PDB file of C-alpha atoms in Angstrom:
ATOM      1  CA  MET A   1       0.000   0.000   0.000  1.00  0.00           C
ATOM      2  CA  ALA A   2       1.223   3.475  -0.896  1.00  0.00           C
ATOM      3  CA  LEU A   3       1.954   6.432   1.336  1.00  0.00           C
ATOM      4  CA  LYS A   4      -0.605   9.238   1.568  1.00  0.00           C
ATOM      5  CA  LYS A   5       0.525  12.879   1.841  1.00  0.00           C
ATOM      6  CA  PHE A   6      -1.625  15.715   3.145  1.00  0.00           C
ATOM      7  CA  LYS A   7      -1.899  19.388   2.201  1.00  0.00           C
ATOM      8  CA  PRO A   8      -0.640  21.570   5.063  1.00  0.00           C
ATOM      9  CA  ASN A   9      -4.041  23.126   5.798  1.00  0.00           C
ATOM     10  CA  THR A  10      -3.455  22.942   9.554  1.00  0.00           C
ATOM     11  CA  PRO A  11      -0.308  22.717  11.718  1.00  0.00           C
ATOM     12  CA  GLY A  12      -1.110  19.041  12.343  1.00  0.00           C
ATOM     13  CA  THR A  13      -1.094  18.154   8.637  1.00  0.00           C
ATOM     14  CA  ARG A  14       2.147  19.994   7.836  1.00  0.00           C
ATOM     15  CA  GLY A  15       4.586  17.323   6.682  1.00  0.00           C
ATOM     16  CA  LEU A  16       2.138  14.536   7.602  1.00  0.00           C
ATOM     17  CA  THR A  17       2.583  11.249   5.731  1.00  0.00           C
ATOM     18  CA  LEU A  18       0.458   8.182   6.538  1.00  0.00           C
ATOM     19  CA  VAL A  19       0.020   4.722   5.061  1.00  0.00           C
ATOM     20  CA  ASP A  20      -2.975   4.431   2.740  1.00  0.00           C
ATOM     21  CA  LYS A  21      -5.310   1.809   4.252  1.00  0.00           C
ATOM     22  CA  SER A  22      -7.951   1.917   1.503  1.00  0.00           C
ATOM     23  CA  GLY A  23      -7.467  -1.772   0.615  1.00  0.00           C
ATOM     24  CA  LEU A  24      -8.259  -3.025   4.130  1.00  0.00           C
ATOM     25  CA  TRP A  25     -11.524  -4.345   5.557  1.00  0.00           C
ATOM     26  CA  LYS A  26     -13.802  -1.450   6.582  1.00  0.00           C
ATOM     27  CA  GLY A  27     -16.084  -3.284   9.027  1.00  0.00           C
ATOM     28  CA  LYS A  28     -15.697  -4.450  12.605  1.00  0.00           C
ATOM     29  CA  PRO A  29     -13.523  -7.419  13.634  1.00  0.00           C
ATOM     30  CA  MET A  30     -15.018 -10.891  14.162  1.00  0.00           C
ATOM     31  CA  LYS A  31     -16.646 -10.744  17.597  1.00  0.00           C
ATOM     32  CA  SER A  32     -15.786 -14.309  18.657  1.00  0.00           C
ATOM     33  CA  LEU A  33     -12.069 -13.599  18.104  1.00  0.00           C
ATOM     34  CA  THR A  34     -11.950 -10.389  20.161  1.00  0.00           C
ATOM     35  CA  SER A  35     -11.733  -9.686  23.874  1.00  0.00           C
ATOM     36  CA  GLY A  36     -11.688  -6.630  26.127  1.00  0.00           C
ATOM     37  CA  LEU A  37      -8.472  -4.680  26.598  1.00  0.00           C
ATOM     38  CA  SER A  38      -8.101  -2.202  29.461  1.00  0.00           C
ATOM     39  CA  LYS A  39      -5.850   0.840  29.231  1.00  0.00           C
ATOM     40  CA  LYS A  40      -2.815   0.692  31.519  1.00  0.00           C
ATOM     41  CA  GLY A  41      -2.006   4.421  31.467  1.00  0.00           C
ATOM     42  CA  GLY A  42       1.633   3.647  32.229  1.00  0.00           C
ATOM     43  CA  ARG A  43       0.760   2.234  35.673  1.00  0.00           C
ATOM     44  CA  ASN A  44       2.022  -0.947  37.323  1.00  0.00           C
ATOM     45  CA  ASN A  45       0.164  -3.408  39.567  1.00  0.00           C
ATOM     46  CA  THR A  46       0.220  -0.967  42.521  1.00  0.00           C
ATOM     47  CA  GLY A  47      -1.352   1.828  40.483  1.00  0.00           C
ATOM     48  CA  ARG A  48       1.761   3.999  40.341  1.00  0.00           C
ATOM     49  CA  ILE A  49       2.954   5.561  37.093  1.00  0.00           C
ATOM     50  CA  THR A  50       6.123   3.731  36.067  1.00  0.00           C
ATOM     51  CA  MET A  51       6.097   4.773  32.392  1.00  0.00           C
ATOM     52  CA  ARG A  52       5.446   8.461  31.881  1.00  0.00           C
ATOM     53  CA  ARG A  53       3.493  10.121  29.053  1.00  0.00           C
ATOM     54  CA  GLN A  54       1.303   7.115  28.355  1.00  0.00           C
ATOM     55  CA  GLY A  55      -2.476   7.211  28.358  1.00  0.00           C
ATOM     56  CA  GLY A  56      -5.519   8.254  26.367  1.00  0.00           C
ATOM     57  CA  GLY A  57      -6.071   6.973  22.863  1.00  0.00           C
ATOM     58  CA  HIS A  58      -9.043   5.339  21.213  1.00  0.00           C
ATOM     59  CA  LYS A  59     -10.872   2.482  22.893  1.00  0.00           C
ATOM     60  CA  SER A  60      -9.835  -0.804  21.239  1.00  0.00           C
ATOM     61  CA  LYS A  61     -10.490  -4.522  21.486  1.00  0.00           C
ATOM     62  CA  TYR A  62      -7.777  -7.172  21.452  1.00  0.00           C
ATOM     63  CA  ARG A  63      -7.782  -9.474  18.417  1.00  0.00           C
ATOM     64  CA  THR A  64      -6.795 -13.037  19.348  1.00  0.00           C
ATOM     65  CA  ILE A  65      -3.991 -14.038  16.963  1.00  0.00           C
ATOM     66  CA  ASP A  66      -3.140 -17.684  16.255  1.00  0.00           C
ATOM     67  CA  PHE A  67       0.647 -17.619  16.736  1.00  0.00           C
ATOM     68  CA  LYS A  68       0.905 -21.429  16.997  1.00  0.00           C
ATOM     69  CA  ARG A  69      -0.763 -22.385  13.674  1.00  0.00           C
ATOM     70  CA  SER A  70      -1.633 -25.700  15.310  1.00  0.00           C
ATOM     71  CA  LYS A  71      -4.277 -26.819  12.746  1.00  0.00           C
ATOM     72  CA  VAL A  72      -1.949 -29.034  10.716  1.00  0.00           C
ATOM     73  CA  ASN A  73      -2.491 -30.196   7.108  1.00  0.00           C
ATOM     74  CA  LEU A  74      -5.795 -28.332   6.884  1.00  0.00           C
ATOM     75  CA  SER A  75      -6.081 -25.745   4.122  1.00  0.00           C
ATOM     76  CA  ALA A  76      -7.449 -22.293   4.944  1.00  0.00           C
ATOM     77  CA  ALA A  77      -8.695 -19.471   2.713  1.00  0.00           C
ATOM     78  CA  VAL A  78      -8.003 -15.800   3.391  1.00  0.00           C
ATOM     79  CA  GLU A  79     -11.348 -14.056   3.984  1.00  0.00           C
ATOM     80  CA  ARG A  80     -10.081 -10.483   4.488  1.00  0.00           C
ATOM     81  CA  ILE A  81      -7.119  -8.338   5.533  1.00  0.00           C
ATOM     82  CA  GLU A  82      -7.743  -6.066   8.545  1.00  0.00           C
ATOM     83  CA  TYR A  83      -6.104  -3.261  10.490  1.00  0.00           C
ATOM     84  CA  ASP A  84      -5.160  -4.154  14.079  1.00  0.00           C
ATOM     85  CA  PRO A  85      -4.798  -1.257  16.567  1.00  0.00           C
ATOM     86  CA  ASN A  86      -2.657  -3.435  18.855  1.00  0.00           C
ATOM     87  CA  ARG A  87       0.210  -4.065  16.406  1.00  0.00           C
ATOM     88  CA  SER A  88       1.982  -2.465  13.466  1.00  0.00           C
ATOM     89  CA  ALA A  89       1.450  -5.317  10.973  1.00  0.00           C
ATOM     90  CA  TYR A  90      -1.939  -6.067   9.398  1.00  0.00           C
ATOM     91  CA  ILE A  91      -3.865  -9.221  10.277  1.00  0.00           C
ATOM     92  CA  ALA A  92      -5.706 -11.701   8.047  1.00  0.00           C
ATOM     93  CA  LEU A  93      -8.926 -13.520   8.866  1.00  0.00           C
ATOM     94  CA  ILE A  94      -8.665 -17.090   7.597  1.00  0.00           C
ATOM     95  CA  LYS A  95     -11.310 -19.802   7.329  1.00  0.00           C
ATOM     96  CA  TYR A  96     -10.264 -23.451   7.554  1.00  0.00           C
ATOM     97  CA  GLU A  97     -11.912 -26.257   5.594  1.00  0.00           C
ATOM     98  CA  ASP A  98     -13.757 -27.359   8.761  1.00  0.00           C
ATOM     99  CA  GLY A  99     -15.364 -23.897   9.114  1.00  0.00           C
ATOM    100  CA  ILE A 100     -13.155 -22.588  11.947  1.00  0.00           C
ATOM    101  CA  PHE A 101     -12.038 -18.939  11.745  1.00  0.00           C
ATOM    102  CA  ASN A 102      -8.715 -17.577  13.009  1.00  0.00           C
ATOM    103  CA  TYR A 103      -6.627 -14.424  12.826  1.00  0.00           C
ATOM    104  CA  ILE A 104      -2.988 -14.597  11.697  1.00  0.00           C
ATOM    105  CA  LEU A 105      -0.397 -11.925  10.977  1.00  0.00           C
ATOM    106  CA  ALA A 106      -0.683 -11.075   7.274  1.00  0.00           C
ATOM    107  CA  PRO A 107       2.447 -11.397   5.092  1.00  0.00           C
ATOM    108  CA  LYS A 108       3.154  -8.751   2.445  1.00  0.00           C
ATOM    109  CA  ASP A 109       1.819 -10.422  -0.708  1.00  0.00           C
ATOM    110  CA  LEU A 110      -1.089 -12.331   0.861  1.00  0.00           C
ATOM    111  CA  LYS A 111      -4.387 -11.544  -0.887  1.00  0.00           C
ATOM    112  CA  VAL A 112      -8.057 -12.293  -0.259  1.00  0.00           C
ATOM    113  CA  GLY A 113      -8.929 -15.757  -1.593  1.00  0.00           C
ATOM    114  CA  ASP A 114      -5.397 -17.180  -1.241  1.00  0.00           C
ATOM    115  CA  ALA A 115      -5.086 -20.688   0.204  1.00  0.00           C
ATOM    116  CA  ILE A 116      -2.552 -21.263   2.999  1.00  0.00           C
ATOM    117  CA  ILE A 117      -1.663 -24.333   5.027  1.00  0.00           C
ATOM    118  CA  SER A 118       0.419 -25.374   8.019  1.00  0.00           C
ATOM    119  CA  GLY A 119       2.267 -28.690   8.165  1.00  0.00           C
ATOM    120  CA  GLU A 120       5.555 -30.548   7.933  1.00  0.00           C
ATOM    121  CA  LYS A 121       5.788 -31.093   4.180  1.00  0.00           C
ATOM    122  CA  VAL A 122       4.010 -28.143   2.621  1.00  0.00           C
ATOM    123  CA  GLU A 123       4.927 -25.919  -0.311  1.00  0.00           C
ATOM    124  CA  ILE A 124       7.357 -23.011   0.225  1.00  0.00           C
ATOM    125  CA  LYS A 125       4.740 -20.310  -0.403  1.00  0.00           C
ATOM    126  CA  VAL A 126       3.899 -16.982   1.253  1.00  0.00           C
ATOM    127  CA  GLY A 127       1.683 -17.581   4.294  1.00  0.00           C
ATOM    128  CA  ASN A 128       2.474 -21.285   4.686  1.00  0.00           C
ATOM    129  CA  CYS A 129       3.820 -22.407   8.078  1.00  0.00           C
ATOM    130  CA  LEU A 130       6.250 -25.307   8.511  1.00  0.00           C
ATOM    131  CA  PRO A 131       9.165 -26.473  10.682  1.00  0.00           C
ATOM    132  CA  MET A 132      12.462 -24.753   9.912  1.00  0.00           C
ATOM    133  CA  SER A 133      14.021 -28.106   9.036  1.00  0.00           C
ATOM    134  CA  GLY A 134      12.019 -27.931   5.784  1.00  0.00           C
ATOM    135  CA  ILE A 135      12.805 -24.288   4.950  1.00  0.00           C
ATOM    136  CA  PRO A 136      15.811 -23.600   2.661  1.00  0.00           C
ATOM    137  CA  VAL A 137      18.604 -21.263   3.788  1.00  0.00           C
ATOM    138  CA  GLY A 138      18.096 -17.611   2.763  1.00  0.00           C
ATOM    139  CA  ILE A 139      14.276 -17.635   2.431  1.00  0.00           C
ATOM    140  CA  ASP A 140      12.480 -14.708   4.135  1.00  0.00           C
ATOM    141  CA  ILE A 141      10.508 -15.952   7.150  1.00  0.00           C
ATOM    142  CA  HIS A 142       8.592 -14.396  10.062  1.00  0.00           C
ATOM    143  CA  ASN A 143       6.656 -15.574  13.147  1.00  0.00           C
ATOM    144  CA  VAL A 144       9.611 -17.662  14.311  1.00  0.00           C
ATOM    145  CA  GLU A 145       9.232 -19.875  17.378  1.00  0.00           C
ATOM    146  CA  LEU A 146      11.955 -19.956  20.054  1.00  0.00           C
ATOM    147  CA  ASN A 147      10.629 -23.140  21.676  1.00  0.00           C
ATOM    148  CA  VAL A 148       8.918 -26.093  19.994  1.00  0.00           C
ATOM    149  CA  ASP A 149       5.116 -25.486  19.964  1.00  0.00           C
ATOM    150  CA  GLY A 150       5.670 -22.356  22.064  1.00  0.00           C
ATOM    151  CA  GLY A 151       4.084 -19.961  19.581  1.00  0.00           C
ATOM    152  CA  ALA A 152       5.795 -17.361  17.401  1.00  0.00           C
ATOM    153  CA  GLN A 153       7.983 -14.821  19.233  1.00  0.00           C
ATOM    154  CA  LEU A 154      10.475 -13.438  16.696  1.00  0.00           C
ATOM    155  CA  ALA A 155       9.879 -11.123  13.680  1.00  0.00           C
ATOM    156  CA  ARG A 156       6.301 -10.020  14.335  1.00  0.00           C
ATOM    157  CA  ALA A 157       6.485  -6.268  13.595  1.00  0.00           C
ATOM    158  CA  ALA A 158       5.415  -4.596  10.343  1.00  0.00           C
ATOM    159  CA  GLY A 159       7.775  -5.203   7.422  1.00  0.00           C
ATOM    160  CA  SER A 160      10.102  -7.437   9.429  1.00  0.00           C
ATOM    161  CA  SER A 161      11.521 -10.808   8.430  1.00  0.00           C
ATOM    162  CA  THR A 162      14.433 -13.085   9.276  1.00  0.00           C
ATOM    163  CA  GLN A 163      16.526 -15.585   7.345  1.00  0.00           C
ATOM    164  CA  ILE A 164      18.034 -18.950   8.177  1.00  0.00           C
ATOM    165  CA  VAL A 165      21.803 -18.624   7.779  1.00  0.00           C
ATOM    166  CA  GLY A 166      22.884 -22.135   8.762  1.00  0.00           C
ATOM    167  CA  LYS A 167      21.818 -25.603   9.927  1.00  0.00           C
ATOM    168  CA  SER A 168      23.700 -28.191  11.989  1.00  0.00           C
ATOM    169  CA  ASP A 169      23.074 -30.962  14.545  1.00  0.00           C
ATOM    170  CA  GLY A 170      19.321 -30.446  14.826  1.00  0.00           C
ATOM    171  CA  TYR A 171      19.595 -26.666  15.220  1.00  0.00           C
ATOM    172  CA  VAL A 172      19.158 -23.732  12.838  1.00  0.00           C
ATOM    173  CA  VAL A 173      20.833 -20.313  13.097  1.00  0.00           C
ATOM    174  CA  VAL A 174      18.422 -17.441  12.461  1.00  0.00           C
ATOM    175  CA  LYS A 175      19.583 -13.908  11.644  1.00  0.00           C
ATOM    176  CA  LEU A 176      17.202 -11.358  13.181  1.00  0.00           C
ATOM    177  CA  PRO A 177      16.345  -7.912  11.734  1.00  0.00           C
ATOM    178  CA  SER A 178      18.701  -6.359  14.329  1.00  0.00           C
ATOM    179  CA  GLY A 179      21.626  -8.402  12.994  1.00  0.00           C
ATOM    180  CA  GLU A 180      21.675 -10.649  16.062  1.00  0.00           C
ATOM    181  CA  GLN A 181      21.854 -14.399  15.445  1.00  0.00           C
ATOM    182  CA  ARG A 182      19.856 -16.923  17.475  1.00  0.00           C
ATOM    183  CA  LYS A 183      20.151 -20.702  17.586  1.00  0.00           C
ATOM    184  CA  VAL A 184      16.834 -22.595  17.790  1.00  0.00           C
ATOM    185  CA  ARG A 185      15.667 -26.175  17.322  1.00  0.00           C
ATOM    186  CA  GLU A 186      14.883 -27.146  13.731  1.00  0.00           C
ATOM    187  CA  GLU A 187      11.463 -28.450  14.869  1.00  0.00           C
ATOM    188  CA  CYS A 188      10.405 -24.855  15.663  1.00  0.00           C
ATOM    189  CA  LYS A 189       7.930 -23.463  13.143  1.00  0.00           C
ATOM    190  CA  ALA A 190       8.109 -20.312  11.027  1.00  0.00           C
ATOM    191  CA  THR A 191       5.936 -18.706   8.369  1.00  0.00           C
ATOM    192  CA  ILE A 192       7.139 -17.907   4.854  1.00  0.00           C
ATOM    193  CA  GLY A 193       7.272 -14.289   3.684  1.00  0.00           C
ATOM    194  CA  VAL A 194       7.855 -10.707   4.842  1.00  0.00           C
ATOM    195  CA  LEU A 195       5.232  -9.160   7.127  1.00  0.00           C
ATOM    196  CA  SER A 196       2.741  -6.627   5.739  1.00  0.00           C
ATOM    197  CA  ASN A 197       2.666  -2.832   6.171  1.00  0.00           C
ATOM    198  CA  VAL A 198       6.268  -2.393   4.986  1.00  0.00           C
ATOM    199  CA  ASP A 199       5.731   1.392   4.668  1.00  0.00           C
ATOM    200  CA  ASN A 200       5.015   1.707   8.405  1.00  0.00           C
ATOM    201  CA  LYS A 201       8.596   2.921   8.988  1.00  0.00           C
ATOM    202  CA  ASN A 202       8.132   5.781   6.463  1.00  0.00           C
ATOM    203  CA  LYS A 203       5.183   7.428   8.248  1.00  0.00           C
TER     204      LYS A 203
END
């Protein structure tokens, strides 16, 4: 999606550049996949402000994201791409063959109607999730697990991705966006592709 520039009609729009979200879903999120989210206002469990200058903002609901992709060998179709106020990347609503809906983080080139699948021996295609033992070195991946079946923890921000730089003795070496390298078990899962909303850094 392209960047959108504004005419400097007011001080707030002078030099303002935002990401154009015209291609995203306009309606509300799926109710069964949302839950309440209370504002913290920078306060800790005793009610004291520990992080200054936080607070306010629009009321939002938390979208439950499937970071584990535990429905194996079951194809799912992308129903729509949505904006998520709780994260920088966009999310995709997917519908499995058995009628179950889930939210996942949307990769860059994922489109409505695309079929994706999670499993051990699946095609190397954007949106597919598989163990890193089956992913070639140098392919862009995101949603990388640190522990087997622990859920994705690495490369979850907008436009981010990692690459596998080496494999040996049941482990893979992953190069993170920061340049740091981490060693994880090859049974840990990852999703193919670069995360959506790449222009988020240019706002």
